[in-house]
Tab-separated table of C-alpha atoms and ligand atoms in Angstrom:
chain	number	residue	atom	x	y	z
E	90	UNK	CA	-33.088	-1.522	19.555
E	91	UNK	CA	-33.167	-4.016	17.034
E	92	UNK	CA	-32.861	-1.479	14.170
E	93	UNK	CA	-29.962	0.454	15.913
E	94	UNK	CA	-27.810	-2.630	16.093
E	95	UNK	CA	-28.621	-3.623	13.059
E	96	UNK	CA	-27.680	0.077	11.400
E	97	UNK	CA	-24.478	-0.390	13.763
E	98	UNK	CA	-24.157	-3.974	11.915
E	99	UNK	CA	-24.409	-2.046	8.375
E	100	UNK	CA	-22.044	0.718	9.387
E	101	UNK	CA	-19.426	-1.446	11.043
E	102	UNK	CA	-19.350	-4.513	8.637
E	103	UNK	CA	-20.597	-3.037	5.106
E	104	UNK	CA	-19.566	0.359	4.983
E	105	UNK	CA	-17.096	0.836	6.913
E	106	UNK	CA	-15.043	-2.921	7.054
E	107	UNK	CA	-12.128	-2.998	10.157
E	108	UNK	CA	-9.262	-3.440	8.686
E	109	UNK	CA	-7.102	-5.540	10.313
E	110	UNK	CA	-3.492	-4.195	10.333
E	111	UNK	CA	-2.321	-7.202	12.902
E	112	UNK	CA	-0.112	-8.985	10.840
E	113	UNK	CA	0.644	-12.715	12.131
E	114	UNK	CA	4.715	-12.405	12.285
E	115	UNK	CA	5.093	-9.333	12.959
E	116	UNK	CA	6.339	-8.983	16.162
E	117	UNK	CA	8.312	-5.612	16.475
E	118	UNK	CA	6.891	-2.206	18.536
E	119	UNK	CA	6.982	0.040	16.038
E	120	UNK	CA	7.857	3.945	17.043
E	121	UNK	CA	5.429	5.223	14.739
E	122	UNK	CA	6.480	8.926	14.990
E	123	UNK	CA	10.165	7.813	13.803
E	124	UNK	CA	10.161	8.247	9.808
E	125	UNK	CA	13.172	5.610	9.520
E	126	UNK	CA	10.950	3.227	11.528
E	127	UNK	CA	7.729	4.135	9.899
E	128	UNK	CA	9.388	2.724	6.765
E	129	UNK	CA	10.437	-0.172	7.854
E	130	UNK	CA	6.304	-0.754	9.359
E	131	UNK	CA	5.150	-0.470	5.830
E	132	UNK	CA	7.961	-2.669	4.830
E	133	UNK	CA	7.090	-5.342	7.289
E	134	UNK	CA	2.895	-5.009	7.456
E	135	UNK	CA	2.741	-4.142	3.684
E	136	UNK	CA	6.013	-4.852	1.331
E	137	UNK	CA	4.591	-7.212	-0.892
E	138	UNK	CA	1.650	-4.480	-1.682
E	139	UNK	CA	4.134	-1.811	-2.124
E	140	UNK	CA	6.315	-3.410	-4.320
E	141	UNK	CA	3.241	-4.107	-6.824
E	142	UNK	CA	2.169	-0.370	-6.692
E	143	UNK	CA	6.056	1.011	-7.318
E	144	UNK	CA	6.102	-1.529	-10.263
E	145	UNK	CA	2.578	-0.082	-11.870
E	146	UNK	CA	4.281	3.428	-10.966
E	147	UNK	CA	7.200	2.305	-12.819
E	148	UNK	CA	5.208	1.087	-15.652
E	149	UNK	CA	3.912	4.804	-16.108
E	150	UNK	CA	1.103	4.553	-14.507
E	151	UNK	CA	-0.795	6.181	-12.806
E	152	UNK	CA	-4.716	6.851	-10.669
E	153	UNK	CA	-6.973	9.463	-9.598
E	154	UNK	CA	-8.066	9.199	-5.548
E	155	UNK	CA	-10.723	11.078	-4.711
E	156	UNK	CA	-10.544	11.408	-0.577
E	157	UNK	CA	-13.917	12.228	0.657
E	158	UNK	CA	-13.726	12.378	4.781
E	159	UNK	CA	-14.861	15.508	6.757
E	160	UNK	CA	-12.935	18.601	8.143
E	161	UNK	CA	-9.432	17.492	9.717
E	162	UNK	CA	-10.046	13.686	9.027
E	163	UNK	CA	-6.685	14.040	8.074
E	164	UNK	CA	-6.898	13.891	4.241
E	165	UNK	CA	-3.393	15.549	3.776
E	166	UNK	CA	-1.436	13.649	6.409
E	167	UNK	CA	-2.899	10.124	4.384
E	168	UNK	CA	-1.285	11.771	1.449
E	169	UNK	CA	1.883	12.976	2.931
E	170	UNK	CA	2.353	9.826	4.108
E	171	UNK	CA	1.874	7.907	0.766
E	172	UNK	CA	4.483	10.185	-0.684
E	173	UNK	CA	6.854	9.237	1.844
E	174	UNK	CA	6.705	5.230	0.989
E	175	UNK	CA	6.593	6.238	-2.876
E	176	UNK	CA	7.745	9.331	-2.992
E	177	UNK	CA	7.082	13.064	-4.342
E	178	UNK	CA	7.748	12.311	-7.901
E	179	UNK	CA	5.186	9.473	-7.981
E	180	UNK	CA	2.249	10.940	-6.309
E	181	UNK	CA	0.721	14.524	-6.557
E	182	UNK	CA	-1.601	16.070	-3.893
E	183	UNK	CA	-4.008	18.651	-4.692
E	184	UNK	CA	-5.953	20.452	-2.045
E	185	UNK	CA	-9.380	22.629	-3.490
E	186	UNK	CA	-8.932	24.726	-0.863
E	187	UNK	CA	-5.135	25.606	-1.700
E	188	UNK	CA	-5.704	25.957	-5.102
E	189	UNK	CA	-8.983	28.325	-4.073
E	190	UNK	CA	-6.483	30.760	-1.782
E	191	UNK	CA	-3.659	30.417	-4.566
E	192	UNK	CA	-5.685	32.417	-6.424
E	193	UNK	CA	-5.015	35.233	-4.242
E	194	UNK	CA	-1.496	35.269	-3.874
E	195	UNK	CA	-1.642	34.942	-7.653
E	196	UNK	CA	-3.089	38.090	-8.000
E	197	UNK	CA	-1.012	40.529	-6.339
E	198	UNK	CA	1.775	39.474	-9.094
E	199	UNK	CA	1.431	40.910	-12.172
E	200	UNK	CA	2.775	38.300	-14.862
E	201	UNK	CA	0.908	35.059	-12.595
E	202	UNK	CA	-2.266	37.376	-13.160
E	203	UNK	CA	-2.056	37.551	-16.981
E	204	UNK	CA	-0.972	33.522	-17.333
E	205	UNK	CA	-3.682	32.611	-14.887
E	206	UNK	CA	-6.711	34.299	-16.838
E	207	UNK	CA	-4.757	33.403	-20.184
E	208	UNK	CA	-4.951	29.878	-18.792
E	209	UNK	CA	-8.735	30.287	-17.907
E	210	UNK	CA	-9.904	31.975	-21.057
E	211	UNK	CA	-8.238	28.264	-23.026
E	212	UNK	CA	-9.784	26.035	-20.425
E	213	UNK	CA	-12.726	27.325	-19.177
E	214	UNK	CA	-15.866	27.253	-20.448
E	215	UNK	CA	-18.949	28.864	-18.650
E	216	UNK	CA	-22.115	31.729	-17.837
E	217	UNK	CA	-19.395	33.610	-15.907
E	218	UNK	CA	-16.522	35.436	-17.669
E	219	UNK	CA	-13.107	34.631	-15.921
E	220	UNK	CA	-12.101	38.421	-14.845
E	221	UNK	CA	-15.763	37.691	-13.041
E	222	UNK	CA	-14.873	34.353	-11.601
E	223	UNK	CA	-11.615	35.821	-10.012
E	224	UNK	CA	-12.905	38.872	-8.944
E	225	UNK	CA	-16.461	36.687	-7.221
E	226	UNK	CA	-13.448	34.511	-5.780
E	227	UNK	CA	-11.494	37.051	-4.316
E	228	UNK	CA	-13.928	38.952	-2.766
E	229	UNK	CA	-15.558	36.105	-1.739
E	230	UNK	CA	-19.037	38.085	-3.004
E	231	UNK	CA	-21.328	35.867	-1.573
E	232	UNK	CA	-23.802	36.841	-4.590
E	233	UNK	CA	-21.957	35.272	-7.168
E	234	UNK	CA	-22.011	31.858	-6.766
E	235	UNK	CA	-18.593	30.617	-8.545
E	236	UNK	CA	-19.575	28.292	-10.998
E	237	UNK	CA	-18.447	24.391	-10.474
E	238	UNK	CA	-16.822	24.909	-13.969
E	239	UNK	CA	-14.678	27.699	-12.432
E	240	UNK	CA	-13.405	25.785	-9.833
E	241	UNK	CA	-12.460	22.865	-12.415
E	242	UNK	CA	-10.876	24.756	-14.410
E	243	UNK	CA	-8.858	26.072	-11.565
E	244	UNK	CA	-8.358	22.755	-10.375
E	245	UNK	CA	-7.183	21.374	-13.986
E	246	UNK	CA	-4.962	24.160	-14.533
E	247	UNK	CA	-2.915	22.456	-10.988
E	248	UNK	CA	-3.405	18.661	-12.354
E	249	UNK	CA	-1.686	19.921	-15.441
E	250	UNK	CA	1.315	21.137	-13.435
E	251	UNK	CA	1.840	17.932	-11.728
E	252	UNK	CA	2.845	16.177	-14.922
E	253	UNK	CA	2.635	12.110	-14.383
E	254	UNK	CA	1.438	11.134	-11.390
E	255	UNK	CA	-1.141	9.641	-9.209
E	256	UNK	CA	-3.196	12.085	-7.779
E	257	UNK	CA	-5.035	12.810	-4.691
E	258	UNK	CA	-7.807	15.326	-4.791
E	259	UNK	CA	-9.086	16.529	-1.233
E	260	UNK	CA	-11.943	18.810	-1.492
E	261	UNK	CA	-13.368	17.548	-4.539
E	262	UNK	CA	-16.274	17.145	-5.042
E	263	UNK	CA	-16.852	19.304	-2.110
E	264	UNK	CA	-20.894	19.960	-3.090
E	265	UNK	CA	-23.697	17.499	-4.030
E	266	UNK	CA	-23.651	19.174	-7.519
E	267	UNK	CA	-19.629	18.307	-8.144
E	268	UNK	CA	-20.658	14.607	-7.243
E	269	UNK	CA	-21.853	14.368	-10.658
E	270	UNK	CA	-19.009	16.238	-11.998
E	271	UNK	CA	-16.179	13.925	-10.538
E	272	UNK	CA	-18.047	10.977	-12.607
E	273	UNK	CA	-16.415	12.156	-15.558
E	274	UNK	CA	-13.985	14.355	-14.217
E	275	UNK	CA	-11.075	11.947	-15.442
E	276	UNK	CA	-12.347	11.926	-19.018
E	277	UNK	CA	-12.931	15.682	-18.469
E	278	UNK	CA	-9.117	15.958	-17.493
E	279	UNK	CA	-7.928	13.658	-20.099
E	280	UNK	CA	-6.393	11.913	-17.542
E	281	UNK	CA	-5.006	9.310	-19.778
E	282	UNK	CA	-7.046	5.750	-19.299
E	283	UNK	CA	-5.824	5.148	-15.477
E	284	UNK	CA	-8.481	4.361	-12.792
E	285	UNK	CA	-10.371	6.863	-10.551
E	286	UNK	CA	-11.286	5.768	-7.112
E	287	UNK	CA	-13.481	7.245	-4.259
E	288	UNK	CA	-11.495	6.906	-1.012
E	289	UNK	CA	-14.270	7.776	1.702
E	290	UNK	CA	-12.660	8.073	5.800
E	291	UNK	CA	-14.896	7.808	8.575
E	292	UNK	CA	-14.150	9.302	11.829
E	293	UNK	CA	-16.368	10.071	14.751
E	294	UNK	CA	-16.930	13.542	15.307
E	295	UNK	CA	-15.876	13.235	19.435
E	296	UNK	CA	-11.847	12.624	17.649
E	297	UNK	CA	-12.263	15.769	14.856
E	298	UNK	CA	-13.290	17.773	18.640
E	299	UNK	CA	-10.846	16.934	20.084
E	300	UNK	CA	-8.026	17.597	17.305
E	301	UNK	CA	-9.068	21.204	16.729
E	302	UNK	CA	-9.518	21.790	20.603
E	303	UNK	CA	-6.008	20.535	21.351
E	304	UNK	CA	-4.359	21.677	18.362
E	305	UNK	CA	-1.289	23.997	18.783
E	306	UNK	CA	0.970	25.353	15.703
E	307	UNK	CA	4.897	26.124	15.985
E	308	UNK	CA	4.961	30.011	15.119
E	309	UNK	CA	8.023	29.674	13.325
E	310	UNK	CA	7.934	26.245	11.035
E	311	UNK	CA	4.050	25.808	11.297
E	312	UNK	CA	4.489	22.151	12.037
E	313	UNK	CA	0.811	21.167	14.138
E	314	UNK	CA	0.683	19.283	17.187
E	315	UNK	CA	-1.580	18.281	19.900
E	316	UNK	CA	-1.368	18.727	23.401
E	317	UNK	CA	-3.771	16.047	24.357
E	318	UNK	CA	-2.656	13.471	21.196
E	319	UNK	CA	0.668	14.337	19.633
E	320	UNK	CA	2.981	15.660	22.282
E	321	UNK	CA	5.987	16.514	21.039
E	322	UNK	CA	9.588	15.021	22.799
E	323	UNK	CA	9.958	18.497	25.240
E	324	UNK	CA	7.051	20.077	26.895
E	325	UNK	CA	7.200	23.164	29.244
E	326	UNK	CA	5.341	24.725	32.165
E	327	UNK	CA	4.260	28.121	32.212
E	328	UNK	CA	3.901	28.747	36.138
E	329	UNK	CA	1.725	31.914	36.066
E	330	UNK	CA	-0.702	30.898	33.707
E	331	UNK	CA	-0.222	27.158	35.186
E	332	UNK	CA	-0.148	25.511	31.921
E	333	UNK	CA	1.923	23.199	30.219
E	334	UNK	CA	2.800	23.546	26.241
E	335	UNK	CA	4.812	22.076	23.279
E	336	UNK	CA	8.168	22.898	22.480
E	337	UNK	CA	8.700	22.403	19.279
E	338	UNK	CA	11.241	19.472	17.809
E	339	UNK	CA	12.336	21.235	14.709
E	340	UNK	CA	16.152	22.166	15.499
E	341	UNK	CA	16.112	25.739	13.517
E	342	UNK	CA	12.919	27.015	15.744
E	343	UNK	CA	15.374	26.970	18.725
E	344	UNK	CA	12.723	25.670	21.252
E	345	UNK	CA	9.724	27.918	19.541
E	346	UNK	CA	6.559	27.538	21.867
E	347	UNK	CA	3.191	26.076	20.031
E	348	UNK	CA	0.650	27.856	20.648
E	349	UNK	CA	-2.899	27.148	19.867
E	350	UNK	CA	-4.883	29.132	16.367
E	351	UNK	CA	-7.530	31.132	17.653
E	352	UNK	CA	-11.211	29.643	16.980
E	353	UNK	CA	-9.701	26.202	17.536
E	354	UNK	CA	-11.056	25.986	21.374
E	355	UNK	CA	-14.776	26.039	20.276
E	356	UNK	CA	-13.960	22.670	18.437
E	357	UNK	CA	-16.454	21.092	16.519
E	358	UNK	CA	-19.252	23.519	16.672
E	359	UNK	CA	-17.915	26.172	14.681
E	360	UNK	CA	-17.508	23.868	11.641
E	361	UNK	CA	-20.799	22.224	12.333
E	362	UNK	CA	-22.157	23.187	8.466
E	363	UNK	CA	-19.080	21.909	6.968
E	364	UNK	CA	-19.164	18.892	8.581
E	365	UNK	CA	-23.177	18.081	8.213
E	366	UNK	CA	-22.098	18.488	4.027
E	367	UNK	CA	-19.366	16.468	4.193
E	368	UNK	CA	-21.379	13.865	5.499
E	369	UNK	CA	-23.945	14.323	2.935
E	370	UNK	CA	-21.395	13.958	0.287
E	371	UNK	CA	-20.005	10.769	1.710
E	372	UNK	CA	-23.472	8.770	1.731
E	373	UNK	CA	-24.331	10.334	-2.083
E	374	UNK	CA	-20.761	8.963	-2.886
E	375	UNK	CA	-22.067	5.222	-0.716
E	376	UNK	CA	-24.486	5.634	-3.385
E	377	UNK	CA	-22.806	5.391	-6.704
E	378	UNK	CA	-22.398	2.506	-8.965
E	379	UNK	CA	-19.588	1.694	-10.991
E	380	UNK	CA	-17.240	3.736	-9.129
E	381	UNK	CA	-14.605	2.016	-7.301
E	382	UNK	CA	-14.508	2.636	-3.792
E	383	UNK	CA	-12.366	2.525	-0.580
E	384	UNK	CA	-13.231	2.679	3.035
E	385	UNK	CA	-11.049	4.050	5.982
E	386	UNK	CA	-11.800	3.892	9.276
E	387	UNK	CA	-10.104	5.860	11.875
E	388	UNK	CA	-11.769	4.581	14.880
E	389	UNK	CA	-11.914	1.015	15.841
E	390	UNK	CA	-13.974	-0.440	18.390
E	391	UNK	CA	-12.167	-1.056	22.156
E	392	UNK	CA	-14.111	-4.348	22.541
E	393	UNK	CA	-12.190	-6.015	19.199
E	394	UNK	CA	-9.359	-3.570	19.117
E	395	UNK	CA	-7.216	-6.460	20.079
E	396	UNK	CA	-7.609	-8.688	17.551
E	397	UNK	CA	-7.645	-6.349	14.682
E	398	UNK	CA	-4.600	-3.591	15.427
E	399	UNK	CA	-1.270	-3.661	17.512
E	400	UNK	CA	-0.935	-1.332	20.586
E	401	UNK	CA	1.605	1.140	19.124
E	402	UNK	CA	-0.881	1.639	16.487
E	403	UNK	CA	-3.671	3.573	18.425
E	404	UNK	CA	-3.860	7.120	19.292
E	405	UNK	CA	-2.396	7.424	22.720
E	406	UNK	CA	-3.775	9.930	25.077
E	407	UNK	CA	-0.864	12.152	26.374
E	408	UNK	CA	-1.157	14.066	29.980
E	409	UNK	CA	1.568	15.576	32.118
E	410	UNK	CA	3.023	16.387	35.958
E	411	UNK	CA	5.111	19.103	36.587
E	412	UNK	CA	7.798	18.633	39.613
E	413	UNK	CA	8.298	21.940	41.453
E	414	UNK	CA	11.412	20.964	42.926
E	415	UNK	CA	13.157	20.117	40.084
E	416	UNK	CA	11.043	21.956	37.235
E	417	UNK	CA	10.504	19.760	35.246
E	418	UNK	CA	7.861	17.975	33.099
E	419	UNK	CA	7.468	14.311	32.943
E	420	UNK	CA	4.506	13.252	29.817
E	421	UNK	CA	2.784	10.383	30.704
E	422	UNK	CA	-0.003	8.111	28.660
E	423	UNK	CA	-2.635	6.566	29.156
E	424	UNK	CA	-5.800	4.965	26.221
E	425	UNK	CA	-7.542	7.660	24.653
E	426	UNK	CA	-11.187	6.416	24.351
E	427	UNK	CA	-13.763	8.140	22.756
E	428	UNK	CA	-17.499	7.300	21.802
E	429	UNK	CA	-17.937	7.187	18.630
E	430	UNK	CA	-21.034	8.925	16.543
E	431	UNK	CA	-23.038	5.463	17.309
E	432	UNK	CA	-22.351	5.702	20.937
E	433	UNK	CA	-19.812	3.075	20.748
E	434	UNK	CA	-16.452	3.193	22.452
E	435	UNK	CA	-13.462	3.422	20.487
E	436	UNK	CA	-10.013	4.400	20.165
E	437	UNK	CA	-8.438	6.297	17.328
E	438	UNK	CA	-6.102	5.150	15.382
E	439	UNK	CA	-2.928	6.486	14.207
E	440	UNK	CA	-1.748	7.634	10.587
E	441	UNK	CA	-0.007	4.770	9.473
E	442	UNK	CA	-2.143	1.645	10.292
E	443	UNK	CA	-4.845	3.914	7.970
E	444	UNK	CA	-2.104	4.839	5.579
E	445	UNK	CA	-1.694	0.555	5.661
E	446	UNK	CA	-5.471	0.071	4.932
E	447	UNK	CA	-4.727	2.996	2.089
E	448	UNK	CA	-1.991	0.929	0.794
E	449	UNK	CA	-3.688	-2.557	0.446
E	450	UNK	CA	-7.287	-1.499	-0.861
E	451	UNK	CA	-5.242	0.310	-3.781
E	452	UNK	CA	-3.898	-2.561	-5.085
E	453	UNK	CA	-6.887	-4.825	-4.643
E	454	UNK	CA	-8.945	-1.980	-6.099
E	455	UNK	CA	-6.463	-1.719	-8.750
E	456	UNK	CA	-6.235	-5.339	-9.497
E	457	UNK	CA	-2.614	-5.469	-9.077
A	236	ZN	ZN1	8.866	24.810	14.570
């Protein structure tokens, strides 16, 4: 017992620090889901901060993130949202796996083909020959194992696009081997002489379930949602199947109905591998010295919650009760609590307040 708590102590207070994103003075329920309000929370919780990072953006300057968190931590939707407080032309994001299925579409175009392999045969160097990379990448021929130096080149080739600006890599390094690789990736890159940073989220494994079991897609736009924790504003009952789903809010899909991706209702378990990787990868990243690091959490603990985040801040569990009289759908919430992977009850937090911890650890990290 005394060990548990104490590897509980380590996880909670070392590696994983809760951020507190209660600021004294600020008083106002935020509508997180609102983008005009969601800029005027970072305003309030975080202007000073912001400020200091638009003036080093200003400056010309730029960093290198490296988000390491496992399958649908939400890597993207941290990025998304630090593009909407600094916007598109200041920071880049590059997903690995993108770039990977790129390659395909790529392909099937004739004059992409010949500048992508021209591109390769100037920047790559390797055991494999590039017409060999692509071809081992677009079969996905298990046998030949695509070279890290492949996928760097690949991945260079997209950091050269995005001219200045800071970048976030998700999905590298996505293997033990590439750990060792992103050490000198920025040097590799010639990223100029601006910073690199490991950005490592931690999220239980009971919320990532629950995202992909819940998760529902708007045929038309693609915009995800969640039944069970991101409802959107109209929600409909199918009587015959007695279900209720998402409508979805974007104007031009004329009330589309979201629907869920196959696969998604086995949850976790069919991503199991992935995940047990990812966590590898995070604890050989724990491990590195001289690297610069920052810790997200996504889950906070109920029994300090409180103290350390405002209400509007955590993941709300949606539900809903359809009136057969007057068919319609009322959504209701209620505290979505989960336990976490130490057995500990938490709630999930929302983008932002993580996008806040983002914000602040950058600039302390950065020395700004
Ligand atoms: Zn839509």
């Amino acid at each position: 017992m005394f060990n548990l708590l104490k590897y509980r102590d380590m996880k909670y207070e070392k590696e994983f620090p809760i951020f507190k994103t209660k600021v004294p003075g600020v008083e106002k329920k935020f509508n997180l889901a609102d983008v005009s309000e969601r800029k005027e929370y970072f305003e309030q919780k975080a202007g000073e901060e912001i400020a200091k990072l638009k003036k080093y953006f200003d400056e010309g300057r730029t960093f290198i993130v490296y988000l390491l968190g496992k399958k649908n931590a939400g890597k993207g939707t941290y990025t998304k949202l630090m593009m909407e407080v600094f916007g598109k032309d200041k920071i880049g994001h590059i997903s690995v796996g993108d770039v990977v299925r790129d390659v395909h579409e790529c392909m099937e175009n004739e004059n992409e083909k010949k500048e992508l392999l021209e591109y390769l045969k100037n920047n790559y160097r390797g055991y494999i020959s590039p017409e060999d990379g692509v071809n081992a990448l677009l079969s996905r021929d298990q046998k030949t194992l695509l070279p890290n130096e492949f996928i760097m080149a690949l991945v260079k080739r997209e950091i050269d696009k995005m001219g200045k600006r800071a970048l976030f890599l998700d999905g590298f390094p996505r293997n033990l081997d590439q750990v060792s690789y992103s050490i000198f990736f920025k040097e590799l890159i010639d990223y100029r002489q601006d910073p690199d940073i490991f950005a490592a989220i931690d999220i239980p494994e009971a919320v990532i379930d629950e995202r992909m079991k819940y998760r529902v897609i708007c045929p038309i736009c693609h915009t995800p949602r969640n039944l069970k924790l991101f409802a959107t504003e109209k929600v409909g009952y199918d009587e015959e199947k007695k279900e209720f789903y998402l409508i979805c809010d974007n104007p031009d899909c004329n009330g589309a109905r979201m629907s869920a991706k196959e696969g998604d209702n086995m949850g976790i378990e069919s991503i199991r591998e992935r995940l047990e990787m990812d966590e590898k990868l995070i604890k050989k990243v724990f491990s590195l010295h001289g690297v610069p690091k920052i810790f997200l959490r996504n889950a906070i603990p109920v029994s300090v919650a409180k103290d350390y985040a405002d209400d509007y801040e955590i993941t709300p569990e949606y539900y809903y009760e359809y009136d057969d009289d007057t068919k319609t759908v009322k959504t209701l919430k209620r505290p979505f609590v989960v336990k976490d992977d130490e057995g500990i009850e938490v709630y999930s937090l929302l983008a932002p307040p993580v996008g806040l911890a983002l914000i602040k650890q950058l600039v302390k990290t950065l020395g700004l």
